[in-house]
Structures are given as C-alpha cells and as structure tokens.
Amino acid sequence: MPGSTEVADVNDAFVAKNAPMCMYSTYILGNVEAAGFAEDLQLVLPQRDSQAAYGCITVLGISANGDEAKTEAAKKFVSFLLEPENNVEWLNMAPGGLQPVLAEVDEMPEYTDLEARQSFVHLNDAIANAVDNLQLFGVVDGKNFTEMGDITNTGILSKMINNVVIQDADIDAELETAQASVEELMSE
C-alpha cells in the first residue's frame, strides 16, 4: 500500500480485500475468518538462502529480585498456565492468534476441534513450519547481540526503512545516517 501504514491499516486493507497479501501475525486469522475467506488463505515464508519468519514467543517472565511471596505467586500462576487443560483455554481465547508450544496441547481435541479454528486448520502445518523457522533479530550464529535491543528501541532502523521506502530518500545517505546513529549509540 502506498504511504506509511500502521498495524490496523494492514489488517483493514487485507480483510477488506484491498491488498492481495500482507505481512501480519496469526492474530489476523480471526478477522479473515469473520470476513469469510479464511479457507482461501495461504501462509508463505520468504526464502533466499533459507526460510525465515518473524515471530514473537510469549514469555512469562518472573522477576528474581521481587518480594518472595509475589515471586512464589507468579511461579504458581505460570505453572497453572502451563498445565495442558489451562494452556488450551488460554490459546482458545484468541483462536489462531496464540499458537501452542506444548506438543500435548497441539493434539488435544479441545484445541484441534474448536469450531472457531476450523476454517483455517489447513494452515496448521505452515504455521508450525514458520515457528520452526523463527529467527531472532540480533542473534547471529547462536550469539545474542543484546545491543540490538537498544538499537531497535531507538527506531534507527525503522526510520531508515521508512525514509527509503515511503519518503523515497537516498538509500546510501540513509544507510550512512543510520550507521552513524548506531555507532554513536554504541559509544555511549
């Protein structure tokens, strides 16, 4: 789509069939189902040298430095959510959005047979393949470059991409500006 877009713009354009394809999360599946064309939807992973997918694994973190009683309560809650019968209920709150990470849940009838999931069940293998091909931005050959969190949070890269793609700015000039900004950030 021309111009700068937000998440809602992409969802609205795709669901209204004003865009033939989109890059979005599995959370779009419920909206596509409501629009009546979930059975026609396909998931494709970009591939050059290898397949790659962007995704977000939901992590339930517990602070190690908090109040002991609160930490124990948090551990109890996380344990509760990871029990298969509770985990499937959590997943079923947003059919298609959250994907199972527990093999047992992935095979439970309460998950697989949920009516709200049936129109896009043909995507299950493709979604599982995408999860298997998730690549974390900032990890190279198994080494985590934690500085990428700082770089990402400043918006240096997203501004550069927006300037080139949307604002039609000069690629080389934008790369130089972004490189200088990253180097300045890393020297602080």
PDB file of C-alpha atoms in Angstrom:
ATOM      1  CA  MET A   1       0.000   0.000   0.000  1.00  0.00           C
ATOM      2  CA  PRO A   2       1.314   3.472  -0.670  1.00  0.00           C
ATOM      3  CA  GLY A   3       2.319   5.617   2.261  1.00  0.00           C
ATOM      4  CA  SER A   4       3.112   4.744   5.820  1.00  0.00           C
ATOM      5  CA  THR A   5       0.952   2.078   7.423  1.00  0.00           C
ATOM      6  CA  GLU A   6       0.120   1.034  10.929  1.00  0.00           C
ATOM      7  CA  VAL A   7      -0.925  -2.441  12.074  1.00  0.00           C
ATOM      8  CA  ALA A   8      -4.620  -1.599  11.851  1.00  0.00           C
ATOM      9  CA  ASP A   9      -4.190  -0.247   8.291  1.00  0.00           C
ATOM     10  CA  VAL A  10      -2.677  -3.530   7.108  1.00  0.00           C
ATOM     11  CA  ASN A  11      -5.376  -5.581   8.813  1.00  0.00           C
ATOM     12  CA  ASP A  12      -8.173  -3.413   7.431  1.00  0.00           C
ATOM     13  CA  ALA A  13      -6.806  -3.413   3.873  1.00  0.00           C
ATOM     14  CA  PHE A  14      -6.266  -7.160   3.777  1.00  0.00           C
ATOM     15  CA  VAL A  15      -9.533  -8.130   5.428  1.00  0.00           C
ATOM     16  CA  ALA A  16     -11.425  -5.777   3.077  1.00  0.00           C
ATOM     17  CA  LYS A  17      -9.591  -7.432   0.148  1.00  0.00           C
ATOM     18  CA  ASN A  18      -7.925  -4.153  -0.817  1.00  0.00           C
ATOM     19  CA  ALA A  19      -4.495  -5.775  -0.560  1.00  0.00           C
ATOM     20  CA  PRO A  20      -3.764  -9.173  -2.145  1.00  0.00           C
ATOM     21  CA  MET A  21      -1.216 -10.116   0.515  1.00  0.00           C
ATOM     22  CA  CYS A  22       0.142  -8.835   3.788  1.00  0.00           C
ATOM     23  CA  MET A  23       2.790  -9.396   6.411  1.00  0.00           C
ATOM     24  CA  TYR A  24       0.944  -9.914   9.661  1.00  0.00           C
ATOM     25  CA  SER A  25       0.754 -12.170  12.662  1.00  0.00           C
ATOM     26  CA  THR A  26      -1.558 -15.125  13.135  1.00  0.00           C
ATOM     27  CA  TYR A  27      -3.839 -12.745  15.032  1.00  0.00           C
ATOM     28  CA  ILE A  28      -5.298 -11.744  11.661  1.00  0.00           C
ATOM     29  CA  LEU A  29      -6.874 -15.200  11.266  1.00  0.00           C
ATOM     30  CA  GLY A  30      -9.970 -14.405  13.318  1.00  0.00           C
ATOM     31  CA  ASN A  31     -10.623 -11.279  11.255  1.00  0.00           C
ATOM     32  CA  VAL A  32     -10.076 -13.154   7.999  1.00  0.00           C
ATOM     33  CA  GLU A  33     -12.496 -15.831   9.171  1.00  0.00           C
ATOM     34  CA  ALA A  34     -15.090 -13.179  10.034  1.00  0.00           C
ATOM     35  CA  ALA A  35     -14.605 -11.726   6.535  1.00  0.00           C
ATOM     36  CA  GLY A  36     -15.379 -15.153   5.090  1.00  0.00           C
ATOM     37  CA  PHE A  37     -12.234 -16.133   3.226  1.00  0.00           C
ATOM     38  CA  ALA A  38     -10.085 -17.991   5.768  1.00  0.00           C
ATOM     39  CA  GLU A  39     -10.294 -21.205   3.720  1.00  0.00           C
ATOM     40  CA  ASP A  40      -8.575 -19.402   0.822  1.00  0.00           C
ATOM     41  CA  LEU A  41      -5.716 -18.035   2.924  1.00  0.00           C
ATOM     42  CA  GLN A  42      -2.173 -19.330   2.485  1.00  0.00           C
ATOM     43  CA  LEU A  43       0.962 -18.658   4.500  1.00  0.00           C
ATOM     44  CA  VAL A  44       4.254 -18.183   2.665  1.00  0.00           C
ATOM     45  CA  LEU A  45       7.682 -17.805   4.239  1.00  0.00           C
ATOM     46  CA  PRO A  46      10.246 -15.626   2.478  1.00  0.00           C
ATOM     47  CA  GLN A  47      13.302 -17.536   1.382  1.00  0.00           C
ATOM     48  CA  ARG A  48      16.632 -16.571  -0.081  1.00  0.00           C
ATOM     49  CA  ASP A  49      19.266 -18.898   1.359  1.00  0.00           C
ATOM     50  CA  SER A  50      16.897 -20.335   3.936  1.00  0.00           C
ATOM     51  CA  GLN A  51      13.343 -19.794   5.101  1.00  0.00           C
ATOM     52  CA  ALA A  52      12.888 -17.083   7.679  1.00  0.00           C
ATOM     53  CA  ALA A  53       9.963 -15.953   9.749  1.00  0.00           C
ATOM     54  CA  TYR A  54       9.479 -13.175  12.223  1.00  0.00           C
ATOM     55  CA  GLY A  55       7.507 -14.024  15.268  1.00  0.00           C
ATOM     56  CA  CYS A  56       7.168 -13.418  18.896  1.00  0.00           C
ATOM     57  CA  ILE A  57       7.252 -16.122  21.506  1.00  0.00           C
ATOM     58  CA  THR A  58       5.199 -15.111  24.520  1.00  0.00           C
ATOM     59  CA  VAL A  59       7.374 -15.391  27.562  1.00  0.00           C
ATOM     60  CA  LEU A  60       6.038 -15.397  31.068  1.00  0.00           C
ATOM     61  CA  GLY A  61       8.905 -13.859  32.992  1.00  0.00           C
ATOM     62  CA  ILE A  62       9.275 -13.783  36.730  1.00  0.00           C
ATOM     63  CA  SER A  63      11.481 -11.242  38.432  1.00  0.00           C
ATOM     64  CA  ALA A  64      14.230 -12.746  40.560  1.00  0.00           C
ATOM     65  CA  ASN A  65      14.507  -9.702  42.810  1.00  0.00           C
ATOM     66  CA  GLY A  66      10.920  -9.209  43.864  1.00  0.00           C
ATOM     67  CA  ASP A  67       9.036  -9.861  47.033  1.00  0.00           C
ATOM     68  CA  GLU A  68       9.319 -13.583  47.838  1.00  0.00           C
ATOM     69  CA  ALA A  69       5.565 -14.074  48.265  1.00  0.00           C
ATOM     70  CA  LYS A  70       4.841 -12.358  44.935  1.00  0.00           C
ATOM     71  CA  THR A  71       7.545 -14.396  43.211  1.00  0.00           C
ATOM     72  CA  GLU A  72       6.013 -17.627  44.523  1.00  0.00           C
ATOM     73  CA  ALA A  73       2.552 -16.492  43.430  1.00  0.00           C
ATOM     74  CA  ALA A  74       3.922 -15.714  39.954  1.00  0.00           C
ATOM     75  CA  LYS A  75       5.555 -19.156  39.745  1.00  0.00           C
ATOM     76  CA  LYS A  76       2.279 -20.760  40.752  1.00  0.00           C
ATOM     77  CA  PHE A  77       0.391 -18.783  38.093  1.00  0.00           C
ATOM     78  CA  VAL A  78       2.872 -19.687  35.328  1.00  0.00           C
ATOM     79  CA  SER A  79       2.723 -23.344  36.369  1.00  0.00           C
ATOM     80  CA  PHE A  80      -1.054 -23.131  36.227  1.00  0.00           C
ATOM     81  CA  LEU A  81      -0.960 -21.716  32.671  1.00  0.00           C
ATOM     82  CA  LEU A  82       1.392 -24.474  31.541  1.00  0.00           C
ATOM     83  CA  GLU A  83      -0.914 -27.275  32.645  1.00  0.00           C
ATOM     84  CA  PRO A  84      -2.383 -28.583  29.371  1.00  0.00           C
ATOM     85  CA  GLU A  85      -6.050 -28.107  30.321  1.00  0.00           C
ATOM     86  CA  ASN A  86      -5.375 -24.475  31.292  1.00  0.00           C
ATOM     87  CA  ASN A  87      -2.996 -23.811  28.416  1.00  0.00           C
ATOM     88  CA  VAL A  88      -5.592 -24.857  25.845  1.00  0.00           C
ATOM     89  CA  GLU A  89      -8.121 -22.471  27.396  1.00  0.00           C
ATOM     90  CA  TRP A  90      -5.561 -19.678  27.175  1.00  0.00           C
ATOM     91  CA  LEU A  91      -4.927 -20.465  23.489  1.00  0.00           C
ATOM     92  CA  ASN A  92      -8.634 -20.660  22.758  1.00  0.00           C
ATOM     93  CA  MET A  93      -9.156 -17.105  23.995  1.00  0.00           C
ATOM     94  CA  ALA A  94      -7.763 -15.941  20.616  1.00  0.00           C
ATOM     95  CA  PRO A  95      -8.204 -18.802  18.121  1.00  0.00           C
ATOM     96  CA  GLY A  96      -5.430 -18.639  15.575  1.00  0.00           C
ATOM     97  CA  GLY A  97      -3.568 -15.874  17.403  1.00  0.00           C
ATOM     98  CA  LEU A  98      -1.632 -17.739  20.031  1.00  0.00           C
ATOM     99  CA  GLN A  99      -0.027 -20.963  18.853  1.00  0.00           C
ATOM    100  CA  PRO A 100       0.717 -23.947  21.097  1.00  0.00           C
ATOM    101  CA  VAL A 101       4.243 -24.654  22.261  1.00  0.00           C
ATOM    102  CA  LEU A 102       3.243 -27.734  24.238  1.00  0.00           C
ATOM    103  CA  ALA A 103       3.054 -30.790  21.942  1.00  0.00           C
ATOM    104  CA  GLU A 104       0.341 -32.300  24.119  1.00  0.00           C
ATOM    105  CA  VAL A 105      -1.882 -29.252  23.698  1.00  0.00           C
ATOM    106  CA  ASP A 106      -1.363 -29.214  19.931  1.00  0.00           C
ATOM    107  CA  GLU A 107      -3.065 -32.626  19.802  1.00  0.00           C
ATOM    108  CA  MET A 108      -5.863 -32.039  22.321  1.00  0.00           C
ATOM    109  CA  PRO A 109      -9.390 -32.128  20.843  1.00  0.00           C
ATOM    110  CA  GLU A 110     -10.222 -29.040  22.920  1.00  0.00           C
ATOM    111  CA  TYR A 111      -7.627 -27.258  20.750  1.00  0.00           C
ATOM    112  CA  THR A 112      -7.856 -29.043  17.386  1.00  0.00           C
ATOM    113  CA  ASP A 113     -11.651 -29.332  17.250  1.00  0.00           C
ATOM    114  CA  LEU A 114     -12.555 -25.804  18.346  1.00  0.00           C
ATOM    115  CA  GLU A 115     -15.114 -24.609  15.806  1.00  0.00           C
ATOM    116  CA  ALA A 116     -13.618 -21.105  15.653  1.00  0.00           C
ATOM    117  CA  ARG A 117     -10.354 -22.644  14.431  1.00  0.00           C
ATOM    118  CA  GLN A 118     -11.762 -24.947  11.729  1.00  0.00           C
ATOM    119  CA  SER A 119     -11.789 -22.510   8.816  1.00  0.00           C
ATOM    120  CA  PHE A 120      -8.018 -22.063   8.996  1.00  0.00           C
ATOM    121  CA  VAL A 121      -6.968 -25.513  10.236  1.00  0.00           C
ATOM    122  CA  HIS A 122      -5.349 -26.059   6.809  1.00  0.00           C
ATOM    123  CA  LEU A 123      -2.666 -23.574   7.916  1.00  0.00           C
ATOM    124  CA  ASN A 124      -1.567 -25.554  10.990  1.00  0.00           C
ATOM    125  CA  ASP A 125       1.444 -27.202   9.317  1.00  0.00           C
ATOM    126  CA  ALA A 126       2.530 -23.948   7.659  1.00  0.00           C
ATOM    127  CA  ILE A 127       2.274 -22.084  10.969  1.00  0.00           C
ATOM    128  CA  ALA A 128       4.265 -24.802  12.744  1.00  0.00           C
ATOM    129  CA  ASN A 129       6.905 -24.561   9.991  1.00  0.00           C
ATOM    130  CA  ALA A 130       7.026 -20.788  10.460  1.00  0.00           C
ATOM    131  CA  VAL A 131       7.555 -21.201  14.204  1.00  0.00           C
ATOM    132  CA  ASP A 132      10.362 -23.680  13.473  1.00  0.00           C
ATOM    133  CA  ASN A 133      11.990 -21.050  11.238  1.00  0.00           C
ATOM    134  CA  LEU A 134      11.746 -18.062  13.574  1.00  0.00           C
ATOM    135  CA  GLN A 135      14.931 -16.060  13.578  1.00  0.00           C
ATOM    136  CA  LEU A 136      15.625 -13.603  16.325  1.00  0.00           C
ATOM    137  CA  PHE A 137      16.789 -10.202  15.181  1.00  0.00           C
ATOM    138  CA  GLY A 138      20.135  -9.620  16.856  1.00  0.00           C
ATOM    139  CA  VAL A 139      21.178 -13.280  17.058  1.00  0.00           C
ATOM    140  CA  VAL A 140      23.877 -14.427  14.653  1.00  0.00           C
ATOM    141  CA  ASP A 141      25.225 -17.976  14.669  1.00  0.00           C
ATOM    142  CA  GLY A 142      23.754 -18.525  18.132  1.00  0.00           C
ATOM    143  CA  LYS A 143      25.341 -15.404  19.655  1.00  0.00           C
ATOM    144  CA  ASN A 144      22.896 -12.910  21.125  1.00  0.00           C
ATOM    145  CA  PHE A 145      23.883  -9.301  20.494  1.00  0.00           C
ATOM    146  CA  THR A 146      21.925  -7.626  23.270  1.00  0.00           C
ATOM    147  CA  GLU A 147      22.799  -4.204  21.877  1.00  0.00           C
ATOM    148  CA  MET A 148      20.130  -4.832  19.233  1.00  0.00           C
ATOM    149  CA  GLY A 149      17.512  -4.124  21.884  1.00  0.00           C
ATOM    150  CA  ASP A 150      18.891  -0.615  22.291  1.00  0.00           C
ATOM    151  CA  ILE A 151      19.136  -0.129  18.532  1.00  0.00           C
ATOM    152  CA  THR A 152      15.610  -1.397  17.928  1.00  0.00           C
ATOM    153  CA  ASN A 153      14.138   0.729  20.729  1.00  0.00           C
ATOM    154  CA  THR A 154      15.585   3.945  19.252  1.00  0.00           C
ATOM    155  CA  GLY A 155      13.812   3.364  15.954  1.00  0.00           C
ATOM    156  CA  ILE A 156      17.011   3.954  13.951  1.00  0.00           C
ATOM    157  CA  LEU A 157      16.364   1.071  11.569  1.00  0.00           C
ATOM    158  CA  SER A 158      12.629   1.588  11.193  1.00  0.00           C
ATOM    159  CA  LYS A 159      13.182   5.300  10.475  1.00  0.00           C
ATOM    160  CA  MET A 160      15.785   4.415   7.856  1.00  0.00           C
ATOM    161  CA  ILE A 161      13.461   1.932   6.153  1.00  0.00           C
ATOM    162  CA  ASN A 162      10.533   4.367   6.253  1.00  0.00           C
ATOM    163  CA  ASN A 163      12.673   7.142   4.814  1.00  0.00           C
ATOM    164  CA  VAL A 164      13.821   4.956   1.904  1.00  0.00           C
ATOM    165  CA  VAL A 165      10.602   3.087   1.153  1.00  0.00           C
ATOM    166  CA  ILE A 166       7.957   5.693   1.947  1.00  0.00           C
ATOM    167  CA  GLN A 167       9.770   9.029   1.725  1.00  0.00           C
ATOM    168  CA  ASP A 168      11.841   7.991  -1.325  1.00  0.00           C
ATOM    169  CA  ALA A 169      15.079   9.118   0.364  1.00  0.00           C
ATOM    170  CA  ASP A 170      18.500   8.203  -0.982  1.00  0.00           C
ATOM    171  CA  ILE A 171      19.460   4.696   0.161  1.00  0.00           C
ATOM    172  CA  ASP A 172      23.175   5.379   0.582  1.00  0.00           C
ATOM    173  CA  ALA A 173      22.575   8.575   2.551  1.00  0.00           C
ATOM    174  CA  GLU A 174      20.079   6.818   4.833  1.00  0.00           C
ATOM    175  CA  LEU A 175      22.458   3.906   5.409  1.00  0.00           C
ATOM    176  CA  GLU A 176      25.237   6.341   6.356  1.00  0.00           C
ATOM    177  CA  THR A 177      22.947   8.237   8.728  1.00  0.00           C
ATOM    178  CA  ALA A 178      21.735   5.023  10.370  1.00  0.00           C
ATOM    179  CA  GLN A 179      25.290   3.691  10.673  1.00  0.00           C
ATOM    180  CA  ALA A 180      26.444   6.918  12.337  1.00  0.00           C
ATOM    181  CA  SER A 181      23.471   6.846  14.712  1.00  0.00           C
ATOM    182  CA  VAL A 182      24.165   3.228  15.701  1.00  0.00           C
ATOM    183  CA  GLU A 183      27.867   3.939  16.238  1.00  0.00           C
ATOM    184  CA  GLU A 184      27.017   6.960  18.408  1.00  0.00           C
ATOM    185  CA  LEU A 185      24.563   4.900  20.436  1.00  0.00           C
ATOM    186  CA  MET A 186      27.111   2.120  20.945  1.00  0.00           C
ATOM    187  CA  SER A 187      29.792   4.559  22.107  1.00  0.00           C
ATOM    188  CA  GLU A 188      27.620   5.885  24.948  1.00  0.00           C
TER     189      GLU A 188
END
